[in-house]
Amino acid sequence: NELLRMINNLPEGYKLVFNLHIIEGYSHEEIGIMLNIKDSTSRSQLVKARRFLQNEILKLQKNIAV
């Protein structure tokens, strides 16, 4: 449940690319065509989404440890 909440809290562009690539399995090239963006932009958005989620998980772990 926490992970789903974190994914839902991603900024809209990050969330869209994350869901299309990670959840639905589209390639960056396919995402680029669907969203009318460069595939490099899709890759960049995914990296930023992962970084955002990693930071949220670390915050959660720190709160649990306290």
PDB file of C-alpha atoms in Angstrom:
ATOM      1  CA  ASN A   1       0.000   0.000   0.000  1.00  0.00           C
ATOM      2  CA  GLU A   2       2.815   2.415   0.847  1.00  0.00           C
ATOM      3  CA  LEU A   3       4.547   1.794  -2.468  1.00  0.00           C
ATOM      4  CA  LEU A   4       1.332   2.443  -4.392  1.00  0.00           C
ATOM      5  CA  ARG A   5       0.845   5.660  -2.445  1.00  0.00           C
ATOM      6  CA  MET A   6       4.387   6.722  -3.319  1.00  0.00           C
ATOM      7  CA  ILE A   7       3.838   5.972  -7.000  1.00  0.00           C
ATOM      8  CA  ASN A   8       0.603   7.951  -6.961  1.00  0.00           C
ATOM      9  CA  ASN A   9       2.469  10.878  -5.385  1.00  0.00           C
ATOM     10  CA  LEU A  10       4.995  11.040  -8.223  1.00  0.00           C
ATOM     11  CA  PRO A  11       4.864  14.213 -10.302  1.00  0.00           C
ATOM     12  CA  GLU A  12       2.530  13.606 -13.255  1.00  0.00           C
ATOM     13  CA  GLY A  13       5.194  13.219 -15.968  1.00  0.00           C
ATOM     14  CA  TYR A  14       7.276  10.857 -13.843  1.00  0.00           C
ATOM     15  CA  LYS A  15       4.215   8.794 -12.929  1.00  0.00           C
ATOM     16  CA  LEU A  16       3.061   8.473 -16.522  1.00  0.00           C
ATOM     17  CA  VAL A  17       6.434   7.256 -17.823  1.00  0.00           C
ATOM     18  CA  PHE A  18       6.974   5.021 -14.760  1.00  0.00           C
ATOM     19  CA  ASN A  19       3.615   3.309 -15.234  1.00  0.00           C
ATOM     20  CA  LEU A  20       4.005   2.918 -18.989  1.00  0.00           C
ATOM     21  CA  HIS A  21       7.530   1.489 -18.750  1.00  0.00           C
ATOM     22  CA  ILE A  22       7.639  -0.421 -15.454  1.00  0.00           C
ATOM     23  CA  ILE A  23       4.026  -1.498 -15.019  1.00  0.00           C
ATOM     24  CA  GLU A  24       2.845  -1.856 -18.624  1.00  0.00           C
ATOM     25  CA  GLY A  25       6.169  -2.801 -20.225  1.00  0.00           C
ATOM     26  CA  TYR A  26       6.377  -0.271 -23.050  1.00  0.00           C
ATOM     27  CA  SER A  27       9.792   0.635 -24.432  1.00  0.00           C
ATOM     28  CA  HIS A  28      11.094   4.175 -24.257  1.00  0.00           C
ATOM     29  CA  GLU A  29      10.697   4.409 -28.026  1.00  0.00           C
ATOM     30  CA  GLU A  30       7.016   3.423 -27.759  1.00  0.00           C
ATOM     31  CA  ILE A  31       6.454   5.860 -24.898  1.00  0.00           C
ATOM     32  CA  GLY A  32       8.082   8.606 -26.957  1.00  0.00           C
ATOM     33  CA  ILE A  33       5.657   7.990 -29.795  1.00  0.00           C
ATOM     34  CA  MET A  34       2.624   7.800 -27.476  1.00  0.00           C
ATOM     35  CA  LEU A  35       3.492  10.979 -25.582  1.00  0.00           C
ATOM     36  CA  ASN A  36       5.114  12.838 -28.486  1.00  0.00           C
ATOM     37  CA  ILE A  37       8.412  13.149 -26.619  1.00  0.00           C
ATOM     38  CA  LYS A  38      11.952  11.992 -27.346  1.00  0.00           C
ATOM     39  CA  ASP A  39      12.852   8.547 -26.051  1.00  0.00           C
ATOM     40  CA  SER A  40      15.704  10.196 -24.145  1.00  0.00           C
ATOM     41  CA  THR A  41      13.104  12.319 -22.333  1.00  0.00           C
ATOM     42  CA  SER A  42      11.259   9.145 -21.381  1.00  0.00           C
ATOM     43  CA  ARG A  43      14.483   7.646 -19.998  1.00  0.00           C
ATOM     44  CA  SER A  44      15.221  10.828 -18.065  1.00  0.00           C
ATOM     45  CA  GLN A  45      11.722  10.911 -16.564  1.00  0.00           C
ATOM     46  CA  LEU A  46      12.109   7.275 -15.469  1.00  0.00           C
ATOM     47  CA  VAL A  47      15.458   7.966 -13.795  1.00  0.00           C
ATOM     48  CA  LYS A  48      13.923  10.909 -11.942  1.00  0.00           C
ATOM     49  CA  ALA A  49      10.894   8.829 -10.928  1.00  0.00           C
ATOM     50  CA  ARG A  50      13.123   6.077  -9.533  1.00  0.00           C
ATOM     51  CA  ARG A  51      15.214   8.617  -7.637  1.00  0.00           C
ATOM     52  CA  PHE A  52      12.037  10.178  -6.202  1.00  0.00           C
ATOM     53  CA  LEU A  53      10.772   6.752  -5.082  1.00  0.00           C
ATOM     54  CA  GLN A  54      14.142   5.819  -3.571  1.00  0.00           C
ATOM     55  CA  ASN A  55      14.112   9.002  -1.502  1.00  0.00           C
ATOM     56  CA  GLU A  56      10.548   8.327  -0.341  1.00  0.00           C
ATOM     57  CA  ILE A  57      11.467   4.766   0.666  1.00  0.00           C
ATOM     58  CA  LEU A  58      14.490   6.025   2.607  1.00  0.00           C
ATOM     59  CA  LYS A  59      12.290   8.542   4.445  1.00  0.00           C
ATOM     60  CA  LEU A  60       9.835   5.779   5.304  1.00  0.00           C
ATOM     61  CA  GLN A  61      12.628   3.534   6.581  1.00  0.00           C
ATOM     62  CA  LYS A  62      13.988   6.327   8.769  1.00  0.00           C
ATOM     63  CA  ASN A  63      10.528   6.891  10.250  1.00  0.00           C
ATOM     64  CA  ILE A  64      10.111   3.193  10.994  1.00  0.00           C
ATOM     65  CA  ALA A  65      13.547   3.005  12.636  1.00  0.00           C
ATOM     66  CA  VAL A  66      12.742   5.874  14.998  1.00  0.00           C
TER      67      VAL A  66
END
